PDB file of C-alpha atoms in Angstrom:
ATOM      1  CA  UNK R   1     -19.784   6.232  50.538  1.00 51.00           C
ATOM      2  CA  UNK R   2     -19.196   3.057  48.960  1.00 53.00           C
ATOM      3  CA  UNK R   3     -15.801   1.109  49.782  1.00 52.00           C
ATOM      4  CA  UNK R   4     -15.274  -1.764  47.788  1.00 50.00           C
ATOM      5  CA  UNK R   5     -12.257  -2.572  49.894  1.00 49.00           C
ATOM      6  CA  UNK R   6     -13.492  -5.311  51.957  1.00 46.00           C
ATOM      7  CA  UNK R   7     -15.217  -7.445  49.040  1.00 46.00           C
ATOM      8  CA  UNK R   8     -12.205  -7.606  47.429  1.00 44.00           C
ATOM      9  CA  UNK R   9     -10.680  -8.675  51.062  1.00 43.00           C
ATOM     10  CA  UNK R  10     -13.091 -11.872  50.302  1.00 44.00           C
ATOM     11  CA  UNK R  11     -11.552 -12.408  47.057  1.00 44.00           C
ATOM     12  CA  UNK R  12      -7.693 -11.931  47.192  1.00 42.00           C
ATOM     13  CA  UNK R  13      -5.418 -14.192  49.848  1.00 42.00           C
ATOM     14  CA  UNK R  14      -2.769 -11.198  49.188  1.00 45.00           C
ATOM     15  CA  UNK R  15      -5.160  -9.405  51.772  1.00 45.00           C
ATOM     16  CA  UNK R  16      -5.250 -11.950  54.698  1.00 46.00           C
ATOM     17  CA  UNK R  17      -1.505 -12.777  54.302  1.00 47.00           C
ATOM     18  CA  UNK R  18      -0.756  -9.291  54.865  1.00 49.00           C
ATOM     19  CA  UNK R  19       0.694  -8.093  58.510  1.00 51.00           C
ATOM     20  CA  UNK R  20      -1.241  -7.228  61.296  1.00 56.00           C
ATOM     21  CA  UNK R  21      -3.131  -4.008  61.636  1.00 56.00           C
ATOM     22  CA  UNK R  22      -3.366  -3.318  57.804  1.00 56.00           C
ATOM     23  CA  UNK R  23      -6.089  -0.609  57.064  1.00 56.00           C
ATOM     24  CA  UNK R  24      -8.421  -2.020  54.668  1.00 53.00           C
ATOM     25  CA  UNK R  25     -10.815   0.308  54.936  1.00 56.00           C
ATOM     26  CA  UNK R  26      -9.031   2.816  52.545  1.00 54.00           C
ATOM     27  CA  UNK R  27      -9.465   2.949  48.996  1.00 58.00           C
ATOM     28  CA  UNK R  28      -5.997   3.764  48.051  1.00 60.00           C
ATOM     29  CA  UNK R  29      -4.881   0.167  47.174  1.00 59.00           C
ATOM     30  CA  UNK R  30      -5.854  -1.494  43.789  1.00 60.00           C
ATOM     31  CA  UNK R  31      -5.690  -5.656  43.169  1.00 58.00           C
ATOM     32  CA  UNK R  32      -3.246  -6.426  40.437  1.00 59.00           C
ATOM     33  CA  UNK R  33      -6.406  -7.100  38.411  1.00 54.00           C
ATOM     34  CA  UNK R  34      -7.648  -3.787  38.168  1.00 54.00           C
ATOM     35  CA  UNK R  35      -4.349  -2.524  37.421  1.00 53.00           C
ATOM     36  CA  UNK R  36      -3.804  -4.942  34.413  1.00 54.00           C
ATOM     37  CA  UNK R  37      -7.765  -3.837  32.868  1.00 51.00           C
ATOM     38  CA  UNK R  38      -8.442  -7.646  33.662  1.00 49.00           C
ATOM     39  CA  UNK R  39     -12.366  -8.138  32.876  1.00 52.00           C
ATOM     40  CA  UNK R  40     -12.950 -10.408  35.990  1.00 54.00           C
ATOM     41  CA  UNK R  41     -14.793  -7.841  37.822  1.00 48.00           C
ATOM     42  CA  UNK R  42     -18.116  -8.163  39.738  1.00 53.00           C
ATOM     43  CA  UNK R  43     -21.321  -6.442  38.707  1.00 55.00           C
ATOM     44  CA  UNK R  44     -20.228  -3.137  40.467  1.00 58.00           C
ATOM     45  CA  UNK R  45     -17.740   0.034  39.410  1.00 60.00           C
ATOM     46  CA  UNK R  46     -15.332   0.499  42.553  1.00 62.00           C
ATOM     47  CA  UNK R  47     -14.329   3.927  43.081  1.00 68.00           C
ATOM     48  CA  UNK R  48     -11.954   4.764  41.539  1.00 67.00           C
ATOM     49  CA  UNK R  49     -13.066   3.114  37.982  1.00 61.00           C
ATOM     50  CA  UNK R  50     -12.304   5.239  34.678  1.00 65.00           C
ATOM     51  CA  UNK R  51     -14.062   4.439  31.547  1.00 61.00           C
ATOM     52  CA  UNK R  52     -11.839   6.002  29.221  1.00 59.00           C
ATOM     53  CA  UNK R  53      -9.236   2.969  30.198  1.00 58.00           C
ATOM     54  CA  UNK R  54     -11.741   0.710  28.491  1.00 54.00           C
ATOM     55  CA  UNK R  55     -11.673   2.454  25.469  1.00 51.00           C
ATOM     56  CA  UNK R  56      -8.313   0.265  24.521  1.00 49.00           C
ATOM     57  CA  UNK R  57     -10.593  -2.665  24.636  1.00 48.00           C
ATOM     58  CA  UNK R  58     -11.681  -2.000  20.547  1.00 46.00           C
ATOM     59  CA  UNK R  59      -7.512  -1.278  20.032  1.00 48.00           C
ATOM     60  CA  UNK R  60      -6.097  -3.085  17.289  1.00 50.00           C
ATOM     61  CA  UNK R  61      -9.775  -4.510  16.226  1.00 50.00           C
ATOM     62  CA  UNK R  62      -9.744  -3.976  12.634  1.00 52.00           C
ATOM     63  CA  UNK R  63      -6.015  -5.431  12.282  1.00 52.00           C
ATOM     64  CA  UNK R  64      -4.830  -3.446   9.571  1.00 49.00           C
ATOM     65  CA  UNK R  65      -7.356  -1.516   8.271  1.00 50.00           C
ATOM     66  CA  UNK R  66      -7.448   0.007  11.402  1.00 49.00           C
ATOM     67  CA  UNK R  67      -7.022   4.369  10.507  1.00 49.00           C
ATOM     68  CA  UNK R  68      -7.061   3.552   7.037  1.00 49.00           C
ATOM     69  CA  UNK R  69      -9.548   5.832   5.073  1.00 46.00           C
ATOM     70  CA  UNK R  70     -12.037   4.567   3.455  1.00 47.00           C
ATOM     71  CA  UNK R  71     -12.202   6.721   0.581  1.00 49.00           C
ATOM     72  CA  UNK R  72     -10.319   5.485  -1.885  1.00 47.00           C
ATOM     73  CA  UNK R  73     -10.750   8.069  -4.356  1.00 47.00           C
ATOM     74  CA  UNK R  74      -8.810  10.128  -6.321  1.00 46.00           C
ATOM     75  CA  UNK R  75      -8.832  13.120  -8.758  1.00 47.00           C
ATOM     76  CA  UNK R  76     -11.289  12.317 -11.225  1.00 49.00           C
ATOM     77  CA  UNK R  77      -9.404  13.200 -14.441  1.00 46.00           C
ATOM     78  CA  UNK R  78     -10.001  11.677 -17.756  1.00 49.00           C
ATOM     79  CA  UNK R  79      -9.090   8.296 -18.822  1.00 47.00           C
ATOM     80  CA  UNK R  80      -7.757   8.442 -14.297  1.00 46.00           C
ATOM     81  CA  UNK R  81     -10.850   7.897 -12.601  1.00 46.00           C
ATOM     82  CA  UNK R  82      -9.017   4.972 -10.554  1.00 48.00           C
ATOM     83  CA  UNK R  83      -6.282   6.731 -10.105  1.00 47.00           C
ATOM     84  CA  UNK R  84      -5.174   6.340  -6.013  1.00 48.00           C
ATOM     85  CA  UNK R  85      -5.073   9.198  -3.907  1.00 45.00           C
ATOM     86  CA  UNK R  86      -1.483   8.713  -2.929  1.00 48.00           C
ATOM     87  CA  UNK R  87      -0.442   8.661  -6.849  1.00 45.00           C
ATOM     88  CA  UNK R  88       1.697  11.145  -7.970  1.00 45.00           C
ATOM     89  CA  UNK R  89       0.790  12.979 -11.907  1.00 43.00           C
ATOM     90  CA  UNK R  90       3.678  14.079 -13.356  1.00 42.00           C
ATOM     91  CA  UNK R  91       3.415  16.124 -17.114  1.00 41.00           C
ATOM     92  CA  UNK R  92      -0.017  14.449 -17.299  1.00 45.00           C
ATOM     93  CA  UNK R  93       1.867  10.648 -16.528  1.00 52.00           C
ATOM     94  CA  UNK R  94       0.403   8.847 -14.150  1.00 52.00           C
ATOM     95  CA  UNK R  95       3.515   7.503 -12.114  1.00 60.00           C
ATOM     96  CA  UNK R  96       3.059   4.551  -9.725  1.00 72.00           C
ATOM     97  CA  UNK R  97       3.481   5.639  -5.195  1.00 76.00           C
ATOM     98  CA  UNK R  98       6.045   2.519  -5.208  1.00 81.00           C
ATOM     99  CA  UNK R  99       8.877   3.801  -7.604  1.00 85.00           C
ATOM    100  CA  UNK R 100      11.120   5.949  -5.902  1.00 87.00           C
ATOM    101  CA  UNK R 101      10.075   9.692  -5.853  1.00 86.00           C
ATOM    102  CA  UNK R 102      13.831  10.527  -7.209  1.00 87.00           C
ATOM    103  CA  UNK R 103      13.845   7.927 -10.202  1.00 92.00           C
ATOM    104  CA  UNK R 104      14.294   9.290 -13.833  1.00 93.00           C
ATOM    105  CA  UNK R 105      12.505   8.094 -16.720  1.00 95.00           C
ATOM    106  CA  UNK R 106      14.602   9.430 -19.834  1.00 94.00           C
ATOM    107  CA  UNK R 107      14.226   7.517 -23.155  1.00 95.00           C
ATOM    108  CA  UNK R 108      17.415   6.338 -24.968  1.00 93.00           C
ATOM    109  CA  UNK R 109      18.347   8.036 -27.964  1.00 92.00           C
ATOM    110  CA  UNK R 110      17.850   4.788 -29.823  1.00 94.00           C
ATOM    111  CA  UNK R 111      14.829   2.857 -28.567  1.00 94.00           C
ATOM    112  CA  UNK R 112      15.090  -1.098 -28.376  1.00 94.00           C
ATOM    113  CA  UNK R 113      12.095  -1.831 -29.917  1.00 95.00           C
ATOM    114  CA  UNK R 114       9.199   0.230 -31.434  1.00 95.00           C
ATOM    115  CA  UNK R 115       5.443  -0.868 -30.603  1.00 95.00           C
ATOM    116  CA  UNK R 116       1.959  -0.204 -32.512  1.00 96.00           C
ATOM    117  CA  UNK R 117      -1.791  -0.584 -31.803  1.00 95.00           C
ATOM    118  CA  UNK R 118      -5.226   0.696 -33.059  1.00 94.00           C
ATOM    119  CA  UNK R 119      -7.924   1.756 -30.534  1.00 94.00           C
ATOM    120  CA  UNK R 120     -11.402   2.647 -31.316  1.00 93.00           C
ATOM    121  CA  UNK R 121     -11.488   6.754 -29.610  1.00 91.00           C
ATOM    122  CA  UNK R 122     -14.823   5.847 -28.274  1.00 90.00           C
ATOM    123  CA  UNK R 123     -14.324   2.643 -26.941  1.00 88.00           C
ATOM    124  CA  UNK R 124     -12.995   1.463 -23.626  1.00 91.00           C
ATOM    125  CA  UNK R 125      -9.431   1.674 -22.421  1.00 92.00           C
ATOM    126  CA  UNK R 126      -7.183  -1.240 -24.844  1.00 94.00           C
ATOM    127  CA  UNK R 127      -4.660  -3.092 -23.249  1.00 95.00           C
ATOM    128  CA  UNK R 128      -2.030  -4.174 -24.959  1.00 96.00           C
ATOM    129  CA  UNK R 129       0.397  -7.292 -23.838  1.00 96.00           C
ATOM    130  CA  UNK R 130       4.338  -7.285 -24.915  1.00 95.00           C
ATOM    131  CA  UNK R 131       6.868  -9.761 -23.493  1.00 95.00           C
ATOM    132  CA  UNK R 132       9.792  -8.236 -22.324  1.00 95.00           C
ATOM    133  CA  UNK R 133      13.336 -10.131 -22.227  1.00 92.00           C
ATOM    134  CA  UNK R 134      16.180  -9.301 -19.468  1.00 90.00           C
ATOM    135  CA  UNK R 135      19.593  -8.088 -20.820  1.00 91.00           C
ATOM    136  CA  UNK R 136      20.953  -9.139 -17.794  1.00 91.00           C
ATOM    137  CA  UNK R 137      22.425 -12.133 -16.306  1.00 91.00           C
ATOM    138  CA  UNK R 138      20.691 -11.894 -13.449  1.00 92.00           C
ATOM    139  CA  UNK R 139      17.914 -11.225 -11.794  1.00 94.00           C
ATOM    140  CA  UNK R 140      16.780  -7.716 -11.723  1.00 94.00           C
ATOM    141  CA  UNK R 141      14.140  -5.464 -10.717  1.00 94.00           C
ATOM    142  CA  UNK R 142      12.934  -3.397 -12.323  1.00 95.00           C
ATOM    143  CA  UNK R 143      10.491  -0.150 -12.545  1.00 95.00           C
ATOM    144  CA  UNK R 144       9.019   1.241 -15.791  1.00 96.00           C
ATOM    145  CA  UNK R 145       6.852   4.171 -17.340  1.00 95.00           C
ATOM    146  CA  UNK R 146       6.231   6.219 -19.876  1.00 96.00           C
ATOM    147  CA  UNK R 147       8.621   8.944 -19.921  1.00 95.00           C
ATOM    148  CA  UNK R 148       7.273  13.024 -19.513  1.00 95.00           C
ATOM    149  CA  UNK R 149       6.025  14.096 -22.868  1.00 95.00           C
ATOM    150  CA  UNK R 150       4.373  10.644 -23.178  1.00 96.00           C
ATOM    151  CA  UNK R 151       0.213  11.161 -24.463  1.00 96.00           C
ATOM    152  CA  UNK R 152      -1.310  10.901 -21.037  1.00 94.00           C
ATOM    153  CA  UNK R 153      -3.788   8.171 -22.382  1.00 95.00           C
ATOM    154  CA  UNK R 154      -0.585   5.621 -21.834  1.00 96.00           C
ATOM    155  CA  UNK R 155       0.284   4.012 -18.880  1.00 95.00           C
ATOM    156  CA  UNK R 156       1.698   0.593 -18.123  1.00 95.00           C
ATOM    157  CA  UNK R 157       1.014  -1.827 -15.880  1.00 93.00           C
ATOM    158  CA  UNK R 158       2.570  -4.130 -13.845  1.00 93.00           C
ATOM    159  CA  UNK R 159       4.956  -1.118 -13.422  1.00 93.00           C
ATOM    160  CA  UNK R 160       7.206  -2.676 -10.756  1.00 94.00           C
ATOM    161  CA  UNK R 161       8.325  -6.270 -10.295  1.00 94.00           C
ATOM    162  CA  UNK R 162      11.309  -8.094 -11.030  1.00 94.00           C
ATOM    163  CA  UNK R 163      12.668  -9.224 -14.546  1.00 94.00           C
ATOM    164  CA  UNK R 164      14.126 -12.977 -15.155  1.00 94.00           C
ATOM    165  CA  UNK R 165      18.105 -13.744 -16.594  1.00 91.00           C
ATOM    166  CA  UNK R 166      18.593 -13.078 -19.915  1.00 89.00           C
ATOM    167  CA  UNK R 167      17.788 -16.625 -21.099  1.00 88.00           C
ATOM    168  CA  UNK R 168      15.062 -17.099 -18.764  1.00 92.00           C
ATOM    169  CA  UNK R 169      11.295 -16.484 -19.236  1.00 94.00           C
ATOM    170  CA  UNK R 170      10.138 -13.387 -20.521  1.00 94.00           C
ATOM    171  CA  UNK R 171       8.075 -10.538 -18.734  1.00 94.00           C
ATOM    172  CA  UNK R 172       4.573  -9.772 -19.716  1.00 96.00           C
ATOM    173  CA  UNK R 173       3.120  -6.045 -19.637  1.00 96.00           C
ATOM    174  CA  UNK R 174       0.408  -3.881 -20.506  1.00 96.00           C
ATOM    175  CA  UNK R 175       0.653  -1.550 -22.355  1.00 96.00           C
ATOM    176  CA  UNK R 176      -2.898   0.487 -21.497  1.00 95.00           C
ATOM    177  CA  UNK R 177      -4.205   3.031 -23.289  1.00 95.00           C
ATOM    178  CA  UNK R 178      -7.464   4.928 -22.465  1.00 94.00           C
ATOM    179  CA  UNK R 179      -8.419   7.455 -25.722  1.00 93.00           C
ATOM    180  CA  UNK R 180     -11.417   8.828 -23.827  1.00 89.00           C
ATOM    181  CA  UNK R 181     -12.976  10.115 -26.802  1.00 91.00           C
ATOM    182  CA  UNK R 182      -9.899  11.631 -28.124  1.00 92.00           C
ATOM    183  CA  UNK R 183      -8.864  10.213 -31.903  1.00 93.00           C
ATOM    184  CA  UNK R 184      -5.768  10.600 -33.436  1.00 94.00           C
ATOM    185  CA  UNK R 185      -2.204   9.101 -33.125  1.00 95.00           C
ATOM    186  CA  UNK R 186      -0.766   9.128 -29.753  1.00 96.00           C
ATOM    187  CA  UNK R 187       2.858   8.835 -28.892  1.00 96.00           C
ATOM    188  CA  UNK R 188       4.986   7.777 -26.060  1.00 96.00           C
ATOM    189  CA  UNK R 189       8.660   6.188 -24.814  1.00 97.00           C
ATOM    190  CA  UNK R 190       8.089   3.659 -22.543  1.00 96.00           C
ATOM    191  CA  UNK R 191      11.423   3.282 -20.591  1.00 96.00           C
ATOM    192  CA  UNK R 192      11.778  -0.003 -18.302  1.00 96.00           C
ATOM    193  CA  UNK R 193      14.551   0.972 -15.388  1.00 95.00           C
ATOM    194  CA  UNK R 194      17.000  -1.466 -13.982  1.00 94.00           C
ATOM    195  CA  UNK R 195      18.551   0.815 -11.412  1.00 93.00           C
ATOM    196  CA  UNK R 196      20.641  -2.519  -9.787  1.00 91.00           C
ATOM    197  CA  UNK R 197      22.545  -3.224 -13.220  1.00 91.00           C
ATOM    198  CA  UNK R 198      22.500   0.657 -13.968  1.00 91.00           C
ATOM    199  CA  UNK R 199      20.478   0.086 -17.453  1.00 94.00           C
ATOM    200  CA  UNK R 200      17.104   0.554 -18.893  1.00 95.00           C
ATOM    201  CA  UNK R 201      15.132  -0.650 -21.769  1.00 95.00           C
ATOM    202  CA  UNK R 202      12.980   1.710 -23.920  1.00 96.00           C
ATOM    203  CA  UNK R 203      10.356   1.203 -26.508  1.00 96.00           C
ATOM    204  CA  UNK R 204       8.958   3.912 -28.507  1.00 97.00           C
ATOM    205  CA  UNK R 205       4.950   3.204 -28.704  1.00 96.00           C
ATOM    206  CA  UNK R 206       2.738   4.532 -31.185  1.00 96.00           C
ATOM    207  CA  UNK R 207      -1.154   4.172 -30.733  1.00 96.00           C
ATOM    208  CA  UNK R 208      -3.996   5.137 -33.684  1.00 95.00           C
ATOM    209  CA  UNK R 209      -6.867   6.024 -32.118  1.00 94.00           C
ATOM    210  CA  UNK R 210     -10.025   6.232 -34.607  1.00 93.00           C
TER     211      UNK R 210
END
């Protein structure tokens, strides 16, 4: 049989250090280099050699797309075509993976501002921009959408982010709303959480679609 023993006896002064009457002839001792997986090996496979400890060669490759799907689709409902697999639809509300599963969206009884738009039923989905100002004296983040018994053509978007102090800069948003064919007047509350100061702002939103 082959023993690559006594070639690696050539290579490594661990060998001829060692005490007298050392068996070399054996296969039962491996060089710190095969141990570690180092890739300074000869053109030979000692005995010994398994492949499958290779295999963690490719490891950590694709950095962090590594086990990541690449389907990136979703349920393919109207006006929701892009809508990501890991989405959650709740009453026909599209309701973004990064607001926490427990959060409430409940409109006050007395909305803070009302909002109106025209859309063409056949067209494509309209977005439409509002600027929203912070109540608070500090900076607070916050999480909106529309509230359950909203039309399902409405969504916002960004729907998470953080909101400047009350006399700072105002906060732009889209308000989106995808008809798909559907005319008619279309209703929601959009209701803008600010679970850190405990308060919310809401805006009833009314959308003609001809």
């Amino acid at each position: 049989g082959f023993a690559p023993a006594s070639k690696y006896a050539v290579k490594s002064t661990y060998i001829a250090m060692g005490t007298p009457g050392m068996d070399t002839s054996g296969n039962t001792w491996k060089p710190d280099s095969e141990k570690m997986g180092s890739t300074d090996t000869g053109d030979y496979f000692p005995e010994g050699y398994n492949a499958e400890e290779e295999i963690a060669f490719t490891s950590g490759m694709m950095g962090s797309q590594a086990g990541q799907s690449l389907d990136r689709g979703g349920p393919q409902l109207p006006g929701l075509e892009n809508l990501g697999a890991d989405a959650v639809v709740a009453g026909g509300i599209t309701v973004d993976p990064n607001i926490p599963a427990d959060m409430e969206f409940i409109p006050s009884s007395v909305p803070d501002g009302e909002i109106g738009f025209s859309v063409a039923s056949t067209g494509t989905a309209v977005e439409h921009e509002i600027a929203v100002k912070s109540p608070c004296m500090t900076f607070e983040d916050y999480y909106a959408a529309f509230a359950p018994g909203s039309h399902p053509s409405l969504s916002v978007k960004p729907s998470t982010g953080r909101l400047d102090r009350r006399n700072g800069e105002p906060t732009y948003m889209q308000i989106v709303c995808d008809p798909n064919g559907q005319g008619g007047t279309f209703t929601g509350d959009l209701v803008i959480n600010l679970p850190d100061d405990n308060s919310k702002i809401c805006y009833k939103v009314t959308v003609n679609s001809m």
